[in-house]
Coordinates of N, CA, C and O and ligand atoms in Angstrom, one line a residue:
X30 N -68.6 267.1 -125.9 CA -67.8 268.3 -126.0 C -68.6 269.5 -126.5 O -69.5 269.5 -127.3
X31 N -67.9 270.7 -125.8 CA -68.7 271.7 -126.4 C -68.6 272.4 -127.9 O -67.6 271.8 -128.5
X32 N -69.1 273.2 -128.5 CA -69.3 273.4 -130.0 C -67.8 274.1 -130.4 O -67.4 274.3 -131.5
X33 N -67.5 274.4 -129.7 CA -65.6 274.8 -129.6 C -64.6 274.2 -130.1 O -63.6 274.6 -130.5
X34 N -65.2 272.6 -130.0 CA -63.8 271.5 -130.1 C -64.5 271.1 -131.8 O -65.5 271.1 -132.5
X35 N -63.5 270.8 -131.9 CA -63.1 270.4 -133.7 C -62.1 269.2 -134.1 O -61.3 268.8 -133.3
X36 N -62.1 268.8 -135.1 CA -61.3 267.6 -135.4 C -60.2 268.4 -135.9 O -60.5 269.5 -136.4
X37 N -58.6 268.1 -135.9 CA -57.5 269.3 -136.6 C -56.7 268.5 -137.3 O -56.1 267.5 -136.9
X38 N -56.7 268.9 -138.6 CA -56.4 268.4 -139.8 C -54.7 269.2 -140.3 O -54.0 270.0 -139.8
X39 N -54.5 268.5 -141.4 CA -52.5 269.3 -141.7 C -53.1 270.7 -142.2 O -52.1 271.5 -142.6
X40 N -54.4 271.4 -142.3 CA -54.4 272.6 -142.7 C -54.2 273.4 -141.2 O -54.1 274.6 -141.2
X41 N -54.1 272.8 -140.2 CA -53.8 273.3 -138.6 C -52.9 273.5 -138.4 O -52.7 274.2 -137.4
X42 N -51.8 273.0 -139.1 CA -50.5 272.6 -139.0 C -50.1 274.4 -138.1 O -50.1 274.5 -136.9
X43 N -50.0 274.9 -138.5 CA -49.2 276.2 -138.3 C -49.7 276.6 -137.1 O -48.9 277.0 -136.3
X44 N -51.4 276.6 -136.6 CA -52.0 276.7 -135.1 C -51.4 275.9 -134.4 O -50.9 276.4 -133.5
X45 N -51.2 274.4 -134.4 CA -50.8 273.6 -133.8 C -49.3 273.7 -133.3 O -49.0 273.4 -132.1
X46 N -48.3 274.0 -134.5 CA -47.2 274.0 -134.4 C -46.7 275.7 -133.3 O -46.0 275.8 -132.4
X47 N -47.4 276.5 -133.8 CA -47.4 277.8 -132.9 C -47.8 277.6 -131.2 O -47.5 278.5 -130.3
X48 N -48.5 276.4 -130.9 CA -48.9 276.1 -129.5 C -47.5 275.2 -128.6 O -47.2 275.2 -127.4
X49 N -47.0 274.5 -129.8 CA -46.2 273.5 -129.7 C -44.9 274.7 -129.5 O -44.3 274.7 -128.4
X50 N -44.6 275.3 -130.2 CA -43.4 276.1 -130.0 C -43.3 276.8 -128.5 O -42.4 277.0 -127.7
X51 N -44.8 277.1 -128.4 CA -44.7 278.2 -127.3 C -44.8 276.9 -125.9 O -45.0 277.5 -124.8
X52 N -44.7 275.7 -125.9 CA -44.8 275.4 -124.2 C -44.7 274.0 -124.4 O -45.2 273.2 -123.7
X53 N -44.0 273.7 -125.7 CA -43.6 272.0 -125.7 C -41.7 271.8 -125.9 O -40.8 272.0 -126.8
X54 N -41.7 271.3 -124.7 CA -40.2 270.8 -124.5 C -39.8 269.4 -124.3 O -40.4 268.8 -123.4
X55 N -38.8 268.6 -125.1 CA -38.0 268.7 -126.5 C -39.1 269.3 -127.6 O -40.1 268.5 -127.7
X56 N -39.1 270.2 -128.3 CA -39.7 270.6 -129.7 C -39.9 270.0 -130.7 O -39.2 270.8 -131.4
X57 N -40.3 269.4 -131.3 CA -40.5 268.6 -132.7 C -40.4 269.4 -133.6 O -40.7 270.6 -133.5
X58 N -39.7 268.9 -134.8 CA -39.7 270.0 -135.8 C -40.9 270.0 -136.7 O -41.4 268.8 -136.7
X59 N -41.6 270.9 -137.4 CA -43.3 271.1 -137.7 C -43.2 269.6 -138.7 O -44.1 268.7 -138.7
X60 N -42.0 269.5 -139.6 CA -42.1 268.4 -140.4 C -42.5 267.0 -139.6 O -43.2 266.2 -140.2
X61 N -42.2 266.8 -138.3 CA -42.2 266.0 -137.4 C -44.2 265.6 -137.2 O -45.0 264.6 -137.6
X62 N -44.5 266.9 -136.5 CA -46.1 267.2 -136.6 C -47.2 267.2 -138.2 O -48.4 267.3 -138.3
X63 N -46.2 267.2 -139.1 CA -47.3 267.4 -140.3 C -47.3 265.6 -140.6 O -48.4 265.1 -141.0
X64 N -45.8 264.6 -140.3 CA -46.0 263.7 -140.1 C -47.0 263.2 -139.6 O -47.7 262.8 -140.4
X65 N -47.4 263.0 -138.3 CA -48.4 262.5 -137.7 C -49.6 263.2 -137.8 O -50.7 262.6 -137.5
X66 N -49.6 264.5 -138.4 CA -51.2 264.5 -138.7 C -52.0 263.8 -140.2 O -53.2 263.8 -140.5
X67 N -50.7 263.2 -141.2 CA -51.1 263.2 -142.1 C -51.0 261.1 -142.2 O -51.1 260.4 -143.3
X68 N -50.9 260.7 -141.1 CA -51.0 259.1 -140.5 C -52.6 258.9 -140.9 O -53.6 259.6 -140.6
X69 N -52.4 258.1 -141.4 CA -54.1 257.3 -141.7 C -54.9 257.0 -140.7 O -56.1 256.8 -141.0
X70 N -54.1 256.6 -139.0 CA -54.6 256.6 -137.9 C -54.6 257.5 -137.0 O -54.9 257.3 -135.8
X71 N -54.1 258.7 -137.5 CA -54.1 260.0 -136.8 C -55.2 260.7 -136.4 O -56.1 260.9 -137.2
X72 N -55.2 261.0 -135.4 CA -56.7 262.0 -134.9 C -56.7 262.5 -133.7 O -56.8 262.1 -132.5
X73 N -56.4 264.0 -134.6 CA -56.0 265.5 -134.1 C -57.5 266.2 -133.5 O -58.4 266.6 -134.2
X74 N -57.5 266.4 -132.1 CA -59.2 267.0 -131.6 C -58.2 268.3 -131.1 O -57.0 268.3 -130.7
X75 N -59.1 269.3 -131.2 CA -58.9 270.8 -130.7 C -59.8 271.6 -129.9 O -61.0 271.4 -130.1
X76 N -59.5 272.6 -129.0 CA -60.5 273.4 -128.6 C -60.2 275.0 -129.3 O -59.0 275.2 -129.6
X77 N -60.9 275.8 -129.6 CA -61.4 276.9 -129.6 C -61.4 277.9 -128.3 O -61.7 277.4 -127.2
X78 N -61.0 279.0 -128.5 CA -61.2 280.2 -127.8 C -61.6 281.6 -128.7 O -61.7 281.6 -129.9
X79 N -61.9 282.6 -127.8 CA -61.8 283.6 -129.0 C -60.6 284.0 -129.3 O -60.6 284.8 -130.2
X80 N -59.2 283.6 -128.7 CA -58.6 284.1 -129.6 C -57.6 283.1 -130.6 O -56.4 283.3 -130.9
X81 N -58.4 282.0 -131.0 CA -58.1 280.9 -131.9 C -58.0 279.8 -131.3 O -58.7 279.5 -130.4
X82 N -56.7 278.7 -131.8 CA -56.9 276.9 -131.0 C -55.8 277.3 -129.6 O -54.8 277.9 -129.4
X83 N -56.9 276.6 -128.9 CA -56.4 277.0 -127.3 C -55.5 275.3 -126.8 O -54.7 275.2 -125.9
X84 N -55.8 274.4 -127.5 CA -55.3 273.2 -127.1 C -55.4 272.6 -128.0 O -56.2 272.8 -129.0
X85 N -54.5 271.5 -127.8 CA -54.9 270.6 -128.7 C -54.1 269.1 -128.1 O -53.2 269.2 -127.3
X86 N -54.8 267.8 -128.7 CA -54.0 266.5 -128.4 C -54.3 265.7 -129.8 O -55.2 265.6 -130.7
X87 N -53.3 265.3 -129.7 CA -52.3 264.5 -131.1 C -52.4 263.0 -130.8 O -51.8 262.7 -129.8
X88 N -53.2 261.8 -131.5 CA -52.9 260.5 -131.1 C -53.1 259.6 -132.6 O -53.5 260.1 -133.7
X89 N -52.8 258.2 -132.3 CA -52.6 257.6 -133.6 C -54.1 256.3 -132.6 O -54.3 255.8 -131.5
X90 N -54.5 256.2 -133.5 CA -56.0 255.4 -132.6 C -55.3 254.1 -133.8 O -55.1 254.3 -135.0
X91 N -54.9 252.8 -132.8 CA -54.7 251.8 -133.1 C -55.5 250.7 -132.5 O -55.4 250.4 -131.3
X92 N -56.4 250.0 -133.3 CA -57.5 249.4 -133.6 C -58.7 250.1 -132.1 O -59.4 251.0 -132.2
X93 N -58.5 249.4 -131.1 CA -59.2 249.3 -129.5 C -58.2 250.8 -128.8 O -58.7 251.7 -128.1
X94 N -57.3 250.8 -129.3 CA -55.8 251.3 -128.2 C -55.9 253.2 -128.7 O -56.3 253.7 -129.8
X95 N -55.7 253.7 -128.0 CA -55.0 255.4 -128.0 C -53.6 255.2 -127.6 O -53.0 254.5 -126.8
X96 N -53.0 256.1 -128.9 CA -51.3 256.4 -128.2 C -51.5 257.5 -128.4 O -52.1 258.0 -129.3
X97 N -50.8 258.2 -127.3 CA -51.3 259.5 -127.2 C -50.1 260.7 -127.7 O -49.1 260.8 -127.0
X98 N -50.1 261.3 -128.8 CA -48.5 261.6 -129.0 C -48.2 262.9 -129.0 O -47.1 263.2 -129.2
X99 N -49.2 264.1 -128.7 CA -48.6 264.7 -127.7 C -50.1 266.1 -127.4 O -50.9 266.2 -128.3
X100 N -50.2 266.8 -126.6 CA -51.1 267.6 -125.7 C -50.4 268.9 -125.3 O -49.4 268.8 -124.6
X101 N -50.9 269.9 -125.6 CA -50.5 271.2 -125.2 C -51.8 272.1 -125.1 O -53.0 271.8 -125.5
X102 N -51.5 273.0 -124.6 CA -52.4 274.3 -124.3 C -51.4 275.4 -124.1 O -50.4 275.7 -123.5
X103 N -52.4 276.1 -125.3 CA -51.5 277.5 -124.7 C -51.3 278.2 -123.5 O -52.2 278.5 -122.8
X104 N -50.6 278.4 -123.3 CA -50.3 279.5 -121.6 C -51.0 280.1 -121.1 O -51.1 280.3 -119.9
X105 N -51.6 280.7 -122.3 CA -53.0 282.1 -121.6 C -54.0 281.3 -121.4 O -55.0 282.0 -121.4
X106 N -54.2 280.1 -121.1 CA -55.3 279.4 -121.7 C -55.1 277.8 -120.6 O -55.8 276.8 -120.8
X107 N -54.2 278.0 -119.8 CA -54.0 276.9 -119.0 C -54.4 276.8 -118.0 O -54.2 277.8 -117.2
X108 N -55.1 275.6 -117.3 CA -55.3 275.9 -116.0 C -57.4 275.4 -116.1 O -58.0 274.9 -115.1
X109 N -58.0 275.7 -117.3 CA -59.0 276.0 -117.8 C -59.9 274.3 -117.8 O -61.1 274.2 -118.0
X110 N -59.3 273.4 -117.8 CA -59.6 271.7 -118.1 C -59.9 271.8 -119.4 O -60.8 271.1 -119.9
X111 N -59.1 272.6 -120.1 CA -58.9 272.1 -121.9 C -58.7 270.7 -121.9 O -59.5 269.9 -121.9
X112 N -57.3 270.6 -121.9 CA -56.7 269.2 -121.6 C -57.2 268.0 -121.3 O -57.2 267.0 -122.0
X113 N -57.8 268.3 -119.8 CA -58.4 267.1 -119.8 C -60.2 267.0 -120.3 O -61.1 266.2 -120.1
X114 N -60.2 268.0 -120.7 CA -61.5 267.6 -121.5 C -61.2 267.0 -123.0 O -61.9 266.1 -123.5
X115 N -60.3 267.4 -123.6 CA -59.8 266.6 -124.8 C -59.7 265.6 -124.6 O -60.2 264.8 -125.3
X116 N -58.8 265.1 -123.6 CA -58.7 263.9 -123.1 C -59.4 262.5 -122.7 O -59.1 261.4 -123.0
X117 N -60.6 263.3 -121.7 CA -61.8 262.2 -121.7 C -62.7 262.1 -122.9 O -63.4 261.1 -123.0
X118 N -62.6 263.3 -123.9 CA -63.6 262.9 -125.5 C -63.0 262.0 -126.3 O -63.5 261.5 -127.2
X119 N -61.4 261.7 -125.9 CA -61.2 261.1 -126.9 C -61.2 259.4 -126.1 O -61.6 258.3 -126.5
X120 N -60.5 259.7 -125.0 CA -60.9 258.1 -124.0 C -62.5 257.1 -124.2 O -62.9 256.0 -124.0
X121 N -63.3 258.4 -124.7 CA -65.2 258.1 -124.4 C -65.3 257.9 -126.1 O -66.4 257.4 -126.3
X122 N -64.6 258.0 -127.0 CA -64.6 257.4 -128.5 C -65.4 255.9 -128.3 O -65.7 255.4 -127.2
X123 N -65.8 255.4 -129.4 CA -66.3 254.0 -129.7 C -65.6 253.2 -129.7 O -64.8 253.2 -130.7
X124 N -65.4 252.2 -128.9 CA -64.8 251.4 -129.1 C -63.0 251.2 -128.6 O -62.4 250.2 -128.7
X125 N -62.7 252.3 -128.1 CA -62.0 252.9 -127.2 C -61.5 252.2 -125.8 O -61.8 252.7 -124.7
X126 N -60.8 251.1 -125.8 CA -60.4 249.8 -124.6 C -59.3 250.5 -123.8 O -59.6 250.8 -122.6
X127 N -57.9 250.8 -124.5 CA -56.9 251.1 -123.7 C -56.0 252.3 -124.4 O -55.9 252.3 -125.6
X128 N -55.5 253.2 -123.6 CA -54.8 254.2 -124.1 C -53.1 253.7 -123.2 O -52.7 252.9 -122.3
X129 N -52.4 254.8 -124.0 CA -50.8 254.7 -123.7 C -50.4 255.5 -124.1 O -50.5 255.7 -125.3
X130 N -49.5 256.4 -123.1 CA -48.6 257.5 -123.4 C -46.7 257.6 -122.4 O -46.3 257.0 -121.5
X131 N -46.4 258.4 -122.9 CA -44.9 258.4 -122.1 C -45.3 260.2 -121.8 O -45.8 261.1 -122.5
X132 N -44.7 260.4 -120.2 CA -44.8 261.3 -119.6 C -43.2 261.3 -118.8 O -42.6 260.4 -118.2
X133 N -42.7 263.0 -119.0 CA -42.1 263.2 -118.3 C -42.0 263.2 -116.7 O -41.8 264.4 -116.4
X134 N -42.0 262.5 -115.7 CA -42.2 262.3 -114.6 C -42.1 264.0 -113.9 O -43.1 264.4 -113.3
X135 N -41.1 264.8 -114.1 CA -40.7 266.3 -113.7 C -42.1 267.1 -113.9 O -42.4 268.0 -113.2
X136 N -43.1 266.7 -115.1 CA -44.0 267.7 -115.6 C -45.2 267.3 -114.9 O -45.9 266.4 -115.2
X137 N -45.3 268.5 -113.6 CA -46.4 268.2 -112.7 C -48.1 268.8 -113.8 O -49.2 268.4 -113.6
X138 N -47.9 269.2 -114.3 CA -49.1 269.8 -114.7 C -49.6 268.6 -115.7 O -50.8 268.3 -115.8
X139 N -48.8 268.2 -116.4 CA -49.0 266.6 -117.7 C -49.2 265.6 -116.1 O -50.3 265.5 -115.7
X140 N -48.3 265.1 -115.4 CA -48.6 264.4 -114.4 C -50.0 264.0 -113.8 O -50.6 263.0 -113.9
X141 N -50.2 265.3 -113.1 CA -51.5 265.6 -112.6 C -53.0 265.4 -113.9 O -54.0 264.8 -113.5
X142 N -52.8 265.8 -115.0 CA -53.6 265.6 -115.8 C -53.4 264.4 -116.5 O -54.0 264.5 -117.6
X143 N -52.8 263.0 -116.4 CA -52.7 261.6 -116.5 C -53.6 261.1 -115.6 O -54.7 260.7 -115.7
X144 N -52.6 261.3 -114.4 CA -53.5 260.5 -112.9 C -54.9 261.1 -112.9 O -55.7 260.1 -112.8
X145 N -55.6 262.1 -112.8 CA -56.6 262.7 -113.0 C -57.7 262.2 -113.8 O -58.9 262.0 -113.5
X146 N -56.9 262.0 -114.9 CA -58.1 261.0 -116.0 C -57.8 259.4 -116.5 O -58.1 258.7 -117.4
X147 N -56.9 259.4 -115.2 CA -57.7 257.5 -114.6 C -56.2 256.6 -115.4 O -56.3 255.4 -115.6
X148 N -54.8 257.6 -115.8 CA -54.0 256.9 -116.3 C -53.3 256.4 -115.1 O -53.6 257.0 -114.0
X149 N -52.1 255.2 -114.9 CA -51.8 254.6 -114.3 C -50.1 254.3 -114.5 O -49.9 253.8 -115.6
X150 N -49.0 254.6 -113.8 CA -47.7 254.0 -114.2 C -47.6 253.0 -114.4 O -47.8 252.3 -113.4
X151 N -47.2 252.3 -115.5 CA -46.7 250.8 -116.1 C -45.3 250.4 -115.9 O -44.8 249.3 -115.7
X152 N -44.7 251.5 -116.0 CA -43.2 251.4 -116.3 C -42.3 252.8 -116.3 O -42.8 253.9 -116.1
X153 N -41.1 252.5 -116.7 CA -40.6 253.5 -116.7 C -39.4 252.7 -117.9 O -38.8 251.6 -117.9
X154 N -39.5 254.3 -118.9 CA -38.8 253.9 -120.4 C -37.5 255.0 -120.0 O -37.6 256.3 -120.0
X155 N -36.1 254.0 -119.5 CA -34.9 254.8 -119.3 C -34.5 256.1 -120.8 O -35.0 256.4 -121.9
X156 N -33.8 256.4 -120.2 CA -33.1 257.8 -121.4 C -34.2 257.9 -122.1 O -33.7 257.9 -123.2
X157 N -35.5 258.1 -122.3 CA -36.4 258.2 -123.3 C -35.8 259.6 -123.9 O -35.3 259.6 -125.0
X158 N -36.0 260.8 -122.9 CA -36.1 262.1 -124.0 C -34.6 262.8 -124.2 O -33.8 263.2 -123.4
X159 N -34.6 262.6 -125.4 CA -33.7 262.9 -125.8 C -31.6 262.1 -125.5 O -30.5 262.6 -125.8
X160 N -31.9 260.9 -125.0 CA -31.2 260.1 -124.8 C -30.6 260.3 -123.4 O -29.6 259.7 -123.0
X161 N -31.3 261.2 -122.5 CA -30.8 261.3 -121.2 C -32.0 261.3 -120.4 O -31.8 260.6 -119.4
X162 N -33.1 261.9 -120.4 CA -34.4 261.9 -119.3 C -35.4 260.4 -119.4 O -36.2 260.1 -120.3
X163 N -35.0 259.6 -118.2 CA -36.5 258.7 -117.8 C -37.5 259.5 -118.6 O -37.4 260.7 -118.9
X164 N -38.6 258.4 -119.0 CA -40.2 258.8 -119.4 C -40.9 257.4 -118.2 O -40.6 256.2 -118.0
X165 N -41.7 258.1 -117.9 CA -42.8 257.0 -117.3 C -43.4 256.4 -118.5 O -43.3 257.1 -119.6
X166 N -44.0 255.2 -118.6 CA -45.0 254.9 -119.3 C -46.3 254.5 -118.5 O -46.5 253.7 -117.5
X167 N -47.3 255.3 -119.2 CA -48.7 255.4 -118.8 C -49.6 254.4 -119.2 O -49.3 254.1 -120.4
X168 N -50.9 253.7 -118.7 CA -51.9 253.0 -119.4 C -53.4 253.4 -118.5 O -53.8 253.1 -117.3
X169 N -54.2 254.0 -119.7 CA -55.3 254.2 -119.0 C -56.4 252.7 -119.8 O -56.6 252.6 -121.0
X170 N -57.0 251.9 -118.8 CA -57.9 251.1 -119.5 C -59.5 251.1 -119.2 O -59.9 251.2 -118.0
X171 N -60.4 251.1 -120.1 CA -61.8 251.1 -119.5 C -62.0 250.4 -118.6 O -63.1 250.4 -118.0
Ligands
COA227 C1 -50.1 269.5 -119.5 C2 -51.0 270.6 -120.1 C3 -51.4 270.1 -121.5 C4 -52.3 270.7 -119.3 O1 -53.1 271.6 -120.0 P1 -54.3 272.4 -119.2 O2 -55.3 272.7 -120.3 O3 -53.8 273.4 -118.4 O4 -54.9 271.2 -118.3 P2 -56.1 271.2 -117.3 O5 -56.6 272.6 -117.1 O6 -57.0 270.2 -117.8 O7 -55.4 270.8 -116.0 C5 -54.8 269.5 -115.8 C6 -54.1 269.4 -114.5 O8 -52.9 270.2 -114.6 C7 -52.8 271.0 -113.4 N1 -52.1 272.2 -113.8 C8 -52.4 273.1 -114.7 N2 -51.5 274.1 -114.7 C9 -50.6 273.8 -113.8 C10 -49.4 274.3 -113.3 N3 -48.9 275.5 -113.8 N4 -48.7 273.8 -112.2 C11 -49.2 272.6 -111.7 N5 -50.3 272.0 -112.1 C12 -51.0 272.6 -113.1 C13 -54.2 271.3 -113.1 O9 -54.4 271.7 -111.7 C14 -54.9 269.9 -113.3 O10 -54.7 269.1 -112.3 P3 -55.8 268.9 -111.1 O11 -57.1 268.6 -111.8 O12 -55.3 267.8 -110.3 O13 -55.9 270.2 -110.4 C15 -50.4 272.0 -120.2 O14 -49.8 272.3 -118.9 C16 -49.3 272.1 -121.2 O15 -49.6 272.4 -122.4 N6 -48.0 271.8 -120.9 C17 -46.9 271.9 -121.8 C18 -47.0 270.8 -122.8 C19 -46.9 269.4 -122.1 O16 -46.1 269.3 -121.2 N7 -47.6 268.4 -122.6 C20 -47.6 267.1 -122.0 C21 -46.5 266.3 -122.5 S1 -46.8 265.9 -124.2

């Protein structure tokens, strides 16, 4: 990764949660996000722009496994392989066997950036969001 990307800690909270407001639907509330960043198996990677954190991905690293809990990029800033560059540094970790995430099937841009970095359909988790939208479930394995 380039000298841009950083580890993002609950002092991020407010960059993070500002990225999350502007282009994450259902919304979590920040208490939701200060939750998982403050998880003993939490580990928050970010990129850098000049005009501050351009992305970021949220996961809970369970022993071998990635769960991935959630990935944004800001708007001005999309399009750029933030995303999936966060995504293969954190797949390329030590020790790093299998990841797993739930994806909106409708969100071609999360879509495309799953299949892209080698994740796979497992399943599909009825009513997931918000007690009415299907979630796919994803597994990417080395
Ligand atoms: C999904 C998301 C994180 C991708 O971020 P990004 O930094 O733009 O991703 P990348 O530049 O690495 O591109 C990833 C893929 O998305 C595609 N993509 C990016 N913007 C797109 C758009 N507006 N429409 C369609 N595809 C798009 C890219 O073309 C790329 O696919 P490709 O390599 O097959 O061409 C970003 O769109 C986002 O923040 N979306 C809102 C939050 C979200 O839905 N998160 C995922 C669920 S938690």
């Amino acid at each position: 990764m380039d000298n841009k990307s950083r580890k993002l800690t609950e002092e991020d909270l407010d960059k993070i949660y500002s990225i999350a407001q502007e282009v994450l639907k259902p919304l979590w509330s920040k208490k939701e996000y200060q939750y998982f960043l403050t998880q003993p198996n939490s580990f928050c990677w970010g990129m850098e722009d000049s005009e501050g954190l351009a992305c970021f991905l949220l996961t809970l690293l369970i022993g071998t496994e990635v769960d991935v809990v959630a990935i944004a990029t800001r708007k001005n800033a999309q399009g750029q392989k933030w995303a999936r560059n966060l995504l293969k540094h954190i797949l390329s970790l030590p020790g790093i066997q299998q990841a797993f995430l739930e994806v909106d099937p409708t969100n071609e841009p999360a879509v495309r950036l799953y299949l892209g970095t080698g994740f796979q359909v497992l399943g599909i988790r009825k009513k997931y969001y918000e007690g009415k939208k299907d979630a796919w479930l994803m597994k990417w394995s080395r």
